Amino acid sequence: MQTNKRLKMTSHVKAAAMIGMLLSVSISAAVQADSWRGWNVHPPSYPNGKALESFAKEVAEKTDGRVEPKVYHNAVLGDQPDAIEQVRSGALDFANFNMGPMGPIVPATNVLSLPFIFKSPEDMYRIMDGEIGDRFADALAKKNLIALSWFGSGARSLYNTDHPVKTPDDVEGLKFRVMNNDLYVQMIDEMGGNATPMAYSEVYQSLKTGVIDGAENNYPSYESSGHYEVAKYYSLTEHLILPECLCVAKASWEELSDEDQQAVRQAAEEAAKKQRQLWEESVQKSRQKVLDADVKINEVDDKSAFQAKMQPIYDEFIQEHPDLESLVTDIQAAQK
Ligand code: BDP
């Protein structure tokens, strides 16, 4: 039988054991499933929520119930930076994390946050599924995060409560919420605006009360968070195409037998496939929903005008992290 370091004895089992000892009857210890707790920032209806649910189901099936994962949606277990720490320490067993807020913990992942580094979500998938993706997984593993597969999150664009952004000049004077990463503060700064890092859960209220004028995200998040209700101008800057991981805590991973690791990895790969399939459909649905709610969507006049503003970020980044230059150039070379 599969042995598991986390054997949990319930009070019933303990009582039974005592009775067994008293009666000098040998009883075999009952093995309870290893209950895994998983974090998700999104609602269960979001593609990532659905993919995590199917991951949980597959893991339970493929391990014959030795691992029983449960997903906690809507960030009820904490905001993303906090949840990353919880998975790193093993307090949580798995999660779907965006690579944006991962930067302060795993510097290599900041390469993925360089604006416009990926030309399209398809390029991002192809590159992350190959040898370059493995280099990011290695960097994550050094920080106790086992990345088993990569989810997509489309392209992020700017939105605000005041006016359409068509050129970098239109960004001036606007204050945007960004994810927890100084690179994004610099990104908005270079575009000509102001930025403040803030938890995702606080953005809606902050837009409503005018603490910020805007934020940036993909269509499904812009819609499911309700931000579109208050920030009606969505401008297609498409400045970030960020991968997300399905990550397992190193502590939880190492408790698994080889066979169960194999099963969990397979379930994670299937979950990523499902998430990517659901993604496109979700983009279209969200786009339609926000249009029906009178959101004004606009193309920017010239994307390369925004892109040109990002050069100092690349220059500084490579100067500060010479060891990461090859990752940047390899990603660029893979898209030529
Ligand atoms: C969404 C990501 C999620 C982030 C959120 C944000 O999927 O992980 O927490 O953006 O902006 O697109 O914080």
mmCIF file of C-alpha atoms and ligand atoms in Angstrom:
data_model
loop_
_atom_site.group_PDB
_atom_site.id
_atom_site.type_symbol
_atom_site.label_atom_id
_atom_site.label_comp_id
_atom_site.label_asym_id
_atom_site.label_seq_id
_atom_site.Cartn_x
_atom_site.Cartn_y
_atom_site.Cartn_z
ATOM 1 C CA MET A 1 0.000 0.000 0.000
ATOM 2 C CA GLN A 2 1.088 3.536 -0.721
ATOM 3 C CA THR A 3 2.629 5.058 2.400
ATOM 4 C CA ASN A 4 2.217 8.735 3.014
ATOM 5 C CA LYS A 5 4.114 10.861 5.529
ATOM 6 C CA ARG A 6 1.007 12.817 6.193
ATOM 7 C CA LEU A 7 -1.019 9.941 7.590
ATOM 8 C CA LYS A 8 -3.801 11.512 9.513
ATOM 9 C CA MET A 9 -5.499 9.674 12.295
ATOM 10 C CA THR A 10 -9.007 10.803 13.070
ATOM 11 C CA SER A 11 -10.332 10.615 16.608
ATOM 12 C CA HIS A 12 -12.385 7.629 15.510
ATOM 13 C CA VAL A 13 -9.286 5.858 14.374
ATOM 14 C CA LYS A 14 -7.525 6.732 17.603
ATOM 15 C CA ALA A 15 -10.457 5.460 19.652
ATOM 16 C CA ALA A 16 -10.585 2.303 17.584
ATOM 17 C CA ALA A 17 -6.859 1.831 18.077
ATOM 18 C CA MET A 18 -7.226 2.138 21.827
ATOM 19 C CA ILE A 19 -10.066 -0.350 21.910
ATOM 20 C CA GLY A 20 -8.006 -2.597 19.694
ATOM 21 C CA MET A 21 -5.071 -2.383 22.067
ATOM 22 C CA LEU A 22 -7.298 -2.990 25.062
ATOM 23 C CA LEU A 23 -8.742 -6.071 23.446
ATOM 24 C CA SER A 24 -5.269 -7.092 22.285
ATOM 25 C CA VAL A 25 -6.628 -7.217 18.803
ATOM 26 C CA SER A 26 -4.312 -5.932 16.145
ATOM 27 C CA ILE A 27 -5.953 -3.507 13.817
ATOM 28 C CA SER A 28 -4.418 -1.906 10.791
ATOM 29 C CA ALA A 29 -4.120 1.856 10.835
ATOM 30 C CA ALA A 30 -6.692 3.486 8.631
ATOM 31 C CA VAL A 31 -5.210 5.771 6.010
ATOM 32 C CA GLN A 32 -6.977 9.019 5.313
ATOM 33 C CA ALA A 33 -6.593 10.858 2.039
ATOM 34 C CA ASP A 34 -4.116 13.728 1.891
ATOM 35 C CA SER A 35 -6.343 16.795 1.580
ATOM 36 C CA TRP A 36 -4.741 19.462 -0.583
ATOM 37 C CA ARG A 37 -5.853 23.081 -0.393
ATOM 38 C CA GLY A 38 -5.600 25.134 -3.554
ATOM 39 C CA TRP A 39 -5.790 28.881 -4.139
ATOM 40 C CA ASN A 40 -7.552 30.681 -6.976
ATOM 41 C CA VAL A 41 -8.030 34.437 -7.328
ATOM 42 C CA HIS A 42 -10.911 34.108 -9.795
ATOM 43 C CA PRO A 43 -14.514 32.956 -9.448
ATOM 44 C CA PRO A 44 -15.229 29.264 -10.179
ATOM 45 C CA SER A 45 -16.906 30.174 -13.483
ATOM 46 C CA TYR A 46 -13.672 31.736 -14.867
ATOM 47 C CA PRO A 47 -11.676 29.449 -17.220
ATOM 48 C CA ASN A 48 -8.953 29.069 -14.566
ATOM 49 C CA GLY A 49 -11.532 28.139 -11.916
ATOM 50 C CA LYS A 50 -12.977 25.456 -14.168
ATOM 51 C CA ALA A 51 -9.524 24.147 -15.057
ATOM 52 C CA LEU A 52 -8.523 23.964 -11.379
ATOM 53 C CA GLU A 53 -11.713 22.080 -10.550
ATOM 54 C CA SER A 54 -10.978 19.531 -13.235
ATOM 55 C CA PHE A 55 -7.372 19.299 -11.983
ATOM 56 C CA ALA A 56 -8.721 18.505 -8.496
ATOM 57 C CA LYS A 57 -11.055 15.838 -9.834
ATOM 58 C CA GLU A 58 -8.387 14.249 -12.040
ATOM 59 C CA VAL A 59 -5.824 14.166 -9.234
ATOM 60 C CA ALA A 60 -8.267 12.424 -6.893
ATOM 61 C CA GLU A 61 -9.100 9.887 -9.593
ATOM 62 C CA LYS A 62 -5.584 9.279 -10.838
ATOM 63 C CA THR A 63 -4.157 8.813 -7.322
ATOM 64 C CA ASP A 64 -7.043 6.544 -6.295
ATOM 65 C CA GLY A 65 -8.035 9.068 -3.666
ATOM 66 C CA ARG A 66 -4.629 9.273 -1.995
ATOM 67 C CA VAL A 67 -4.668 13.018 -2.753
ATOM 68 C CA GLU A 68 -7.962 14.881 -2.461
ATOM 69 C CA PRO A 69 -7.514 18.473 -3.680
ATOM 70 C CA LYS A 70 -10.016 21.198 -2.885
ATOM 71 C CA VAL A 71 -9.994 24.564 -4.644
ATOM 72 C CA TYR A 72 -10.756 27.788 -2.752
ATOM 73 C CA HIS A 73 -11.895 30.367 -5.303
ATOM 74 C CA ASN A 74 -12.223 34.174 -5.210
ATOM 75 C CA ALA A 75 -8.997 34.683 -3.228
ATOM 76 C CA VAL A 76 -10.753 33.719 0.018
ATOM 77 C CA LEU A 77 -7.419 32.395 1.317
ATOM 78 C CA GLY A 78 -5.627 35.721 0.755
ATOM 79 C CA ASP A 79 -4.402 37.989 -2.002
ATOM 80 C CA GLN A 80 -1.897 36.768 -4.575
ATOM 81 C CA PRO A 81 1.414 37.903 -3.000
ATOM 82 C CA ASP A 82 0.292 36.363 0.275
ATOM 83 C CA ALA A 83 -0.868 33.151 -1.394
ATOM 84 C CA ILE A 84 2.497 32.817 -3.174
ATOM 85 C CA GLU A 85 4.181 32.845 0.242
ATOM 86 C CA GLN A 86 1.689 30.312 1.562
ATOM 87 C CA VAL A 87 2.415 27.881 -1.264
ATOM 88 C CA ARG A 88 6.161 28.456 -0.865
ATOM 89 C CA SER A 89 5.965 27.545 2.810
ATOM 90 C CA GLY A 90 3.660 24.587 2.206
ATOM 91 C CA ALA A 91 0.762 26.146 4.154
ATOM 92 C CA LEU A 92 -1.189 25.792 0.894
ATOM 93 C CA ASP A 93 -0.621 22.882 -1.479
ATOM 94 C CA PHE A 94 -1.292 24.310 -4.937
ATOM 95 C CA ALA A 95 -2.413 27.378 -6.847
ATOM 96 C CA ASN A 96 -2.744 29.094 -10.173
ATOM 97 C CA PHE A 97 -0.413 32.103 -10.117
ATOM 98 C CA ASN A 98 0.139 34.877 -12.605
ATOM 99 C CA MET A 99 3.834 35.526 -13.301
ATOM 100 C CA GLY A 100 3.367 39.286 -12.672
ATOM 101 C CA PRO A 101 3.316 39.250 -8.867
ATOM 102 C CA MET A 102 5.912 36.455 -8.935
ATOM 103 C CA GLY A 103 8.659 38.889 -9.992
ATOM 104 C CA PRO A 104 9.599 40.188 -6.538
ATOM 105 C CA ILE A 105 10.153 36.578 -5.357
ATOM 106 C CA VAL A 106 11.581 34.910 -8.460
ATOM 107 C CA PRO A 107 13.529 37.621 -10.337
ATOM 108 C CA ALA A 108 13.866 35.521 -13.520
ATOM 109 C CA THR A 109 10.099 35.688 -13.982
ATOM 110 C CA ASN A 110 10.405 39.466 -14.396
ATOM 111 C CA VAL A 111 11.585 38.724 -17.925
ATOM 112 C CA LEU A 112 7.981 37.707 -18.652
ATOM 113 C CA SER A 113 6.794 41.069 -17.319
ATOM 114 C CA LEU A 114 8.877 43.117 -19.733
ATOM 115 C CA PRO A 115 6.162 44.892 -21.744
ATOM 116 C CA PHE A 116 5.639 43.557 -25.283
ATOM 117 C CA ILE A 117 8.136 40.696 -24.793
ATOM 118 C CA PHE A 118 5.682 38.263 -26.394
ATOM 119 C CA LYS A 119 4.189 39.140 -29.760
ATOM 120 C CA SER A 120 1.085 37.026 -29.303
ATOM 121 C CA PRO A 121 -0.482 34.592 -26.820
ATOM 122 C CA GLU A 122 0.347 31.788 -29.312
ATOM 123 C CA ASP A 123 4.042 32.705 -29.190
ATOM 124 C CA MET A 124 3.853 32.760 -25.407
ATOM 125 C CA TYR A 125 2.340 29.237 -25.277
ATOM 126 C CA ARG A 126 4.873 27.818 -27.730
ATOM 127 C CA ILE A 127 7.821 29.329 -25.872
ATOM 128 C CA MET A 128 6.635 28.443 -22.369
ATOM 129 C CA ASP A 129 5.888 24.857 -23.415
ATOM 130 C CA GLY A 130 9.489 24.412 -24.574
ATOM 131 C CA GLU A 131 12.988 24.591 -23.146
ATOM 132 C CA ILE A 132 12.645 28.287 -22.215
ATOM 133 C CA GLY A 133 9.574 27.497 -20.099
ATOM 134 C CA ASP A 134 11.639 24.842 -18.301
ATOM 135 C CA ARG A 135 14.188 27.515 -17.354
ATOM 136 C CA PHE A 136 11.425 29.491 -15.643
ATOM 137 C CA ALA A 137 10.166 26.327 -13.940
ATOM 138 C CA ASP A 138 13.704 25.722 -12.617
ATOM 139 C CA ALA A 139 13.865 29.255 -11.203
ATOM 140 C CA LEU A 140 10.477 28.754 -9.522
ATOM 141 C CA ALA A 141 11.545 25.380 -8.091
ATOM 142 C CA LYS A 142 14.489 27.085 -6.356
ATOM 143 C CA LYS A 143 11.860 29.072 -4.454
ATOM 144 C CA ASN A 144 9.828 25.987 -3.524
ATOM 145 C CA LEU A 145 7.240 26.302 -6.294
ATOM 146 C CA ILE A 146 6.829 23.344 -8.635
ATOM 147 C CA ALA A 147 5.353 24.695 -11.889
ATOM 148 C CA LEU A 148 3.592 21.792 -13.593
ATOM 149 C CA SER A 149 1.915 23.556 -16.501
ATOM 150 C CA TRP A 150 1.304 26.983 -17.997
ATOM 151 C CA PHE A 151 -2.073 28.675 -18.342
ATOM 152 C CA GLY A 152 -2.748 31.662 -20.578
ATOM 153 C CA SER A 153 -4.112 35.061 -19.597
ATOM 154 C CA GLY A 154 -4.478 36.691 -23.000
ATOM 155 C CA ALA A 155 -3.237 40.239 -23.406
ATOM 156 C CA ARG A 156 -3.624 42.985 -20.828
ATOM 157 C CA SER A 157 -4.791 46.438 -21.872
ATOM 158 C CA LEU A 158 -5.329 49.751 -20.097
ATOM 159 C CA TYR A 159 -8.771 50.881 -18.983
ATOM 160 C CA ASN A 160 -9.895 53.987 -17.145
ATOM 161 C CA THR A 161 -12.858 56.030 -15.976
ATOM 162 C CA ASP A 162 -12.143 59.152 -18.011
ATOM 163 C CA HIS A 163 -11.257 58.930 -21.693
ATOM 164 C CA PRO A 164 -9.988 56.610 -24.433
ATOM 165 C CA VAL A 165 -6.231 56.106 -24.523
ATOM 166 C CA LYS A 166 -5.042 56.280 -28.124
ATOM 167 C CA THR A 167 -1.510 57.606 -27.729
ATOM 168 C CA PRO A 168 0.934 57.665 -24.803
ATOM 169 C CA ASP A 169 -0.019 61.343 -24.338
ATOM 170 C CA ASP A 170 -3.497 60.215 -23.290
ATOM 171 C CA VAL A 171 -1.991 58.325 -20.349
ATOM 172 C CA GLU A 172 -0.691 61.537 -18.799
ATOM 173 C CA GLY A 173 -2.371 62.548 -15.577
ATOM 174 C CA LEU A 174 -4.045 59.178 -15.040
ATOM 175 C CA LYS A 175 -3.387 57.024 -12.011
ATOM 176 C CA PHE A 176 -3.449 53.276 -12.634
ATOM 177 C CA ARG A 177 -3.534 50.305 -10.335
ATOM 178 C CA VAL A 178 -0.888 47.722 -11.207
ATOM 179 C CA MET A 179 -0.104 44.274 -9.832
ATOM 180 C CA ASN A 180 2.475 43.948 -7.093
ATOM 181 C CA ASN A 181 5.691 44.489 -9.075
ATOM 182 C CA ASP A 182 7.831 47.618 -9.401
ATOM 183 C CA LEU A 183 8.384 46.894 -13.086
ATOM 184 C CA TYR A 184 4.765 47.830 -13.698
ATOM 185 C CA VAL A 185 5.123 51.100 -11.804
ATOM 186 C CA GLN A 186 7.995 51.918 -14.126
ATOM 187 C CA MET A 187 5.967 50.753 -17.149
ATOM 188 C CA ILE A 188 3.114 53.197 -16.465
ATOM 189 C CA ASP A 189 5.612 55.872 -15.548
ATOM 190 C CA GLU A 190 7.360 55.529 -18.927
ATOM 191 C CA MET A 191 3.978 55.750 -20.645
ATOM 192 C CA GLY A 192 3.495 59.073 -18.871
ATOM 193 C CA GLY A 193 1.050 58.159 -16.083
ATOM 194 C CA ASN A 194 1.234 57.270 -12.396
ATOM 195 C CA ALA A 195 0.891 53.806 -10.945
ATOM 196 C CA THR A 196 0.233 52.259 -7.605
ATOM 197 C CA PRO A 197 0.519 48.539 -6.784
ATOM 198 C CA MET A 198 -2.662 47.289 -5.145
ATOM 199 C CA ALA A 199 -4.385 43.983 -4.368
ATOM 200 C CA TYR A 200 -6.828 42.851 -7.048
ATOM 201 C CA SER A 201 -9.647 42.715 -4.494
ATOM 202 C CA GLU A 202 -9.311 46.443 -3.765
ATOM 203 C CA VAL A 203 -9.437 47.720 -7.332
ATOM 204 C CA TYR A 204 -13.206 47.901 -7.803
ATOM 205 C CA GLN A 205 -13.775 50.121 -4.785
ATOM 206 C CA SER A 206 -10.741 52.257 -5.587
ATOM 207 C CA LEU A 207 -12.013 52.905 -9.109
ATOM 208 C CA LYS A 208 -15.423 53.745 -7.745
ATOM 209 C CA THR A 209 -14.179 56.215 -5.178
ATOM 210 C CA GLY A 210 -11.631 57.795 -7.529
ATOM 211 C CA VAL A 211 -8.561 56.679 -5.558
ATOM 212 C CA ILE A 212 -7.345 55.472 -8.970
ATOM 213 C CA ASP A 213 -8.498 56.336 -12.498
ATOM 214 C CA GLY A 214 -7.769 53.040 -14.128
ATOM 215 C CA ALA A 215 -6.134 49.647 -14.170
ATOM 216 C CA GLU A 216 -5.046 47.125 -16.780
ATOM 217 C CA ASN A 217 -6.170 43.598 -17.472
ATOM 218 C CA ASN A 218 -7.487 41.123 -20.033
ATOM 219 C CA TYR A 219 -11.176 41.049 -21.041
ATOM 220 C CA PRO A 220 -12.235 38.142 -18.777
ATOM 221 C CA SER A 221 -10.798 39.796 -15.651
ATOM 222 C CA TYR A 222 -12.035 43.276 -16.603
ATOM 223 C CA GLU A 223 -15.495 41.769 -16.891
ATOM 224 C CA SER A 224 -15.602 39.218 -14.025
ATOM 225 C CA SER A 225 -14.182 41.716 -11.513
ATOM 226 C CA GLY A 226 -16.905 44.226 -12.426
ATOM 227 C CA HIS A 227 -14.292 46.900 -13.171
ATOM 228 C CA TYR A 228 -16.058 47.582 -16.479
ATOM 229 C CA GLU A 229 -19.028 48.907 -14.526
ATOM 230 C CA VAL A 230 -16.965 51.845 -13.312
ATOM 231 C CA ALA A 231 -14.101 52.219 -15.796
ATOM 232 C CA LYS A 232 -15.806 52.489 -19.178
ATOM 233 C CA TYR A 233 -12.851 53.123 -21.514
ATOM 234 C CA TYR A 234 -10.960 49.998 -22.557
ATOM 235 C CA SER A 235 -8.006 50.757 -24.845
ATOM 236 C CA LEU A 236 -6.253 47.937 -26.668
ATOM 237 C CA THR A 237 -2.633 48.589 -25.694
ATOM 238 C CA GLU A 238 -2.054 44.823 -25.224
ATOM 239 C CA HIS A 239 1.181 45.631 -23.429
ATOM 240 C CA LEU A 240 1.518 42.420 -21.393
ATOM 241 C CA ILE A 241 0.998 38.784 -22.360
ATOM 242 C CA LEU A 242 1.633 36.966 -19.118
ATOM 243 C CA PRO A 243 1.839 33.235 -18.543
ATOM 244 C CA GLU A 244 0.388 31.756 -15.381
ATOM 245 C CA CYS A 245 1.473 28.567 -13.670
ATOM 246 C CA LEU A 246 -0.308 25.714 -12.052
ATOM 247 C CA CYS A 247 2.095 25.400 -9.150
ATOM 248 C CA VAL A 248 2.351 22.832 -6.365
ATOM 249 C CA ALA A 249 4.143 23.456 -3.056
ATOM 250 C CA LYS A 250 7.525 21.747 -2.989
ATOM 251 C CA ALA A 251 6.714 20.224 0.417
ATOM 252 C CA SER A 252 3.493 18.668 -0.887
ATOM 253 C CA TRP A 253 5.204 17.525 -4.095
ATOM 254 C CA GLU A 254 7.996 15.751 -2.262
ATOM 255 C CA GLU A 255 5.549 13.765 -0.186
ATOM 256 C CA LEU A 256 4.214 12.072 -3.298
ATOM 257 C CA SER A 257 5.458 8.759 -4.633
ATOM 258 C CA ASP A 258 6.947 8.830 -8.147
ATOM 259 C CA GLU A 259 3.767 7.313 -9.451
ATOM 260 C CA ASP A 260 1.589 9.982 -7.837
ATOM 261 C CA GLN A 261 3.893 12.771 -9.033
ATOM 262 C CA GLN A 262 3.393 11.434 -12.523
ATOM 263 C CA ALA A 263 -0.398 11.427 -12.035
ATOM 264 C CA VAL A 264 -0.457 14.981 -10.673
ATOM 265 C CA ARG A 265 1.748 16.261 -13.496
ATOM 266 C CA GLN A 266 -0.509 14.674 -16.069
ATOM 267 C CA ALA A 267 -3.589 16.190 -14.432
ATOM 268 C CA ALA A 268 -1.901 19.623 -14.483
ATOM 269 C CA GLU A 269 -1.106 19.317 -18.177
ATOM 270 C CA GLU A 270 -4.699 18.368 -18.928
ATOM 271 C CA ALA A 271 -5.918 21.300 -16.826
ATOM 272 C CA ALA A 272 -3.754 23.689 -18.866
ATOM 273 C CA LYS A 273 -5.159 22.281 -22.083
ATOM 274 C CA LYS A 274 -8.670 22.857 -20.786
ATOM 275 C CA GLN A 275 -7.885 26.375 -19.550
ATOM 276 C CA ARG A 276 -6.447 27.375 -22.923
ATOM 277 C CA GLN A 277 -9.472 25.958 -24.756
ATOM 278 C CA LEU A 278 -11.899 27.805 -22.498
ATOM 279 C CA TRP A 279 -9.924 31.022 -22.715
ATOM 280 C CA GLU A 280 -10.840 32.176 -26.223
ATOM 281 C CA GLU A 281 -14.524 31.556 -25.685
ATOM 282 C CA SER A 282 -14.344 33.473 -22.430
ATOM 283 C CA VAL A 283 -12.638 36.463 -24.118
ATOM 284 C CA GLN A 284 -15.436 36.689 -26.676
ATOM 285 C CA LYS A 285 -18.157 36.392 -24.046
ATOM 286 C CA SER A 286 -16.607 39.002 -21.779
ATOM 287 C CA ARG A 287 -16.000 41.361 -24.664
ATOM 288 C CA GLN A 288 -19.648 41.127 -25.668
ATOM 289 C CA LYS A 289 -20.839 41.582 -22.104
ATOM 290 C CA VAL A 290 -18.856 44.794 -21.589
ATOM 291 C CA LEU A 291 -19.958 46.153 -24.976
ATOM 292 C CA ASP A 292 -23.575 45.506 -23.957
ATOM 293 C CA ALA A 293 -22.865 47.552 -20.827
ATOM 294 C CA ASP A 294 -21.774 50.568 -22.920
ATOM 295 C CA VAL A 295 -18.050 50.172 -22.565
ATOM 296 C CA LYS A 296 -16.121 52.057 -25.235
ATOM 297 C CA ILE A 297 -13.413 49.832 -26.680
ATOM 298 C CA ASN A 298 -10.781 51.483 -28.847
ATOM 299 C CA GLU A 299 -7.705 50.454 -30.803
ATOM 300 C CA VAL A 300 -4.656 52.581 -30.050
ATOM 301 C CA ASP A 301 -3.350 54.734 -32.924
ATOM 302 C CA ASP A 302 0.059 53.114 -33.034
ATOM 303 C CA LYS A 303 1.123 50.324 -30.709
ATOM 304 C CA SER A 304 4.775 50.860 -31.534
ATOM 305 C CA ALA A 305 4.558 54.332 -29.948
ATOM 306 C CA PHE A 306 3.826 52.601 -26.623
ATOM 307 C CA GLN A 307 6.428 49.967 -27.301
ATOM 308 C CA ALA A 308 9.128 52.566 -28.012
ATOM 309 C CA LYS A 309 8.528 54.092 -24.576
ATOM 310 C CA MET A 310 9.494 50.765 -22.968
ATOM 311 C CA GLN A 311 13.115 50.764 -24.149
ATOM 312 C CA PRO A 312 14.528 52.265 -20.911
ATOM 313 C CA ILE A 313 12.879 49.423 -18.959
ATOM 314 C CA TYR A 314 14.704 46.828 -21.075
ATOM 315 C CA ASP A 315 17.999 48.716 -20.854
ATOM 316 C CA GLU A 316 17.852 49.089 -17.089
ATOM 317 C CA PHE A 317 16.658 45.536 -16.555
ATOM 318 C CA ILE A 318 19.545 44.035 -18.483
ATOM 319 C CA GLN A 319 22.005 46.340 -16.791
ATOM 320 C CA GLU A 320 20.736 45.289 -13.370
ATOM 321 C CA HIS A 321 20.373 41.591 -14.234
ATOM 322 C CA PRO A 322 23.093 40.654 -16.731
ATOM 323 C CA ASP A 323 22.467 37.002 -15.847
ATOM 324 C CA LEU A 324 18.946 37.284 -17.296
ATOM 325 C CA GLU A 325 19.917 38.855 -20.600
ATOM 326 C CA SER A 326 20.084 35.524 -22.406
ATOM 327 C CA LEU A 327 16.507 34.714 -21.358
ATOM 328 C CA VAL A 328 15.346 38.017 -22.848
ATOM 329 C CA THR A 329 17.248 37.559 -26.101
ATOM 330 C CA ASP A 330 16.288 33.877 -26.421
ATOM 331 C CA ILE A 331 12.590 34.781 -26.119
ATOM 332 C CA GLN A 332 13.020 37.523 -28.697
ATOM 333 C CA ALA A 333 14.937 35.235 -31.059
ATOM 334 C CA ALA A 334 12.231 32.562 -30.760
ATOM 335 C CA GLN A 335 9.711 34.993 -32.277
ATOM 336 C CA LYS A 336 11.591 36.122 -35.346
HETATM 337 C C1 BDP B 1 -5.646 38.489 -13.758
HETATM 338 C C2 BDP B 1 -4.767 37.339 -13.317
HETATM 339 C C3 BDP B 1 -4.727 37.270 -11.812
HETATM 340 C C4 BDP B 1 -4.299 38.575 -11.237
HETATM 341 C C5 BDP B 1 -5.171 39.705 -11.769
HETATM 342 C C6 BDP B 1 -4.695 41.069 -11.262
HETATM 343 O O1 BDP B 1 -5.270 36.120 -13.854
HETATM 344 O O2 BDP B 1 -3.842 36.249 -11.403
HETATM 345 O O3 BDP B 1 -4.402 38.560 -9.842
HETATM 346 O O4 BDP B 1 -5.171 39.683 -13.184
HETATM 347 O O5 BDP B 1 -4.681 42.011 -12.032
HETATM 348 O O6 BDP B 1 -5.615 38.594 -15.164
HETATM 349 O O7 BDP B 1 -4.326 41.140 -10.087
#
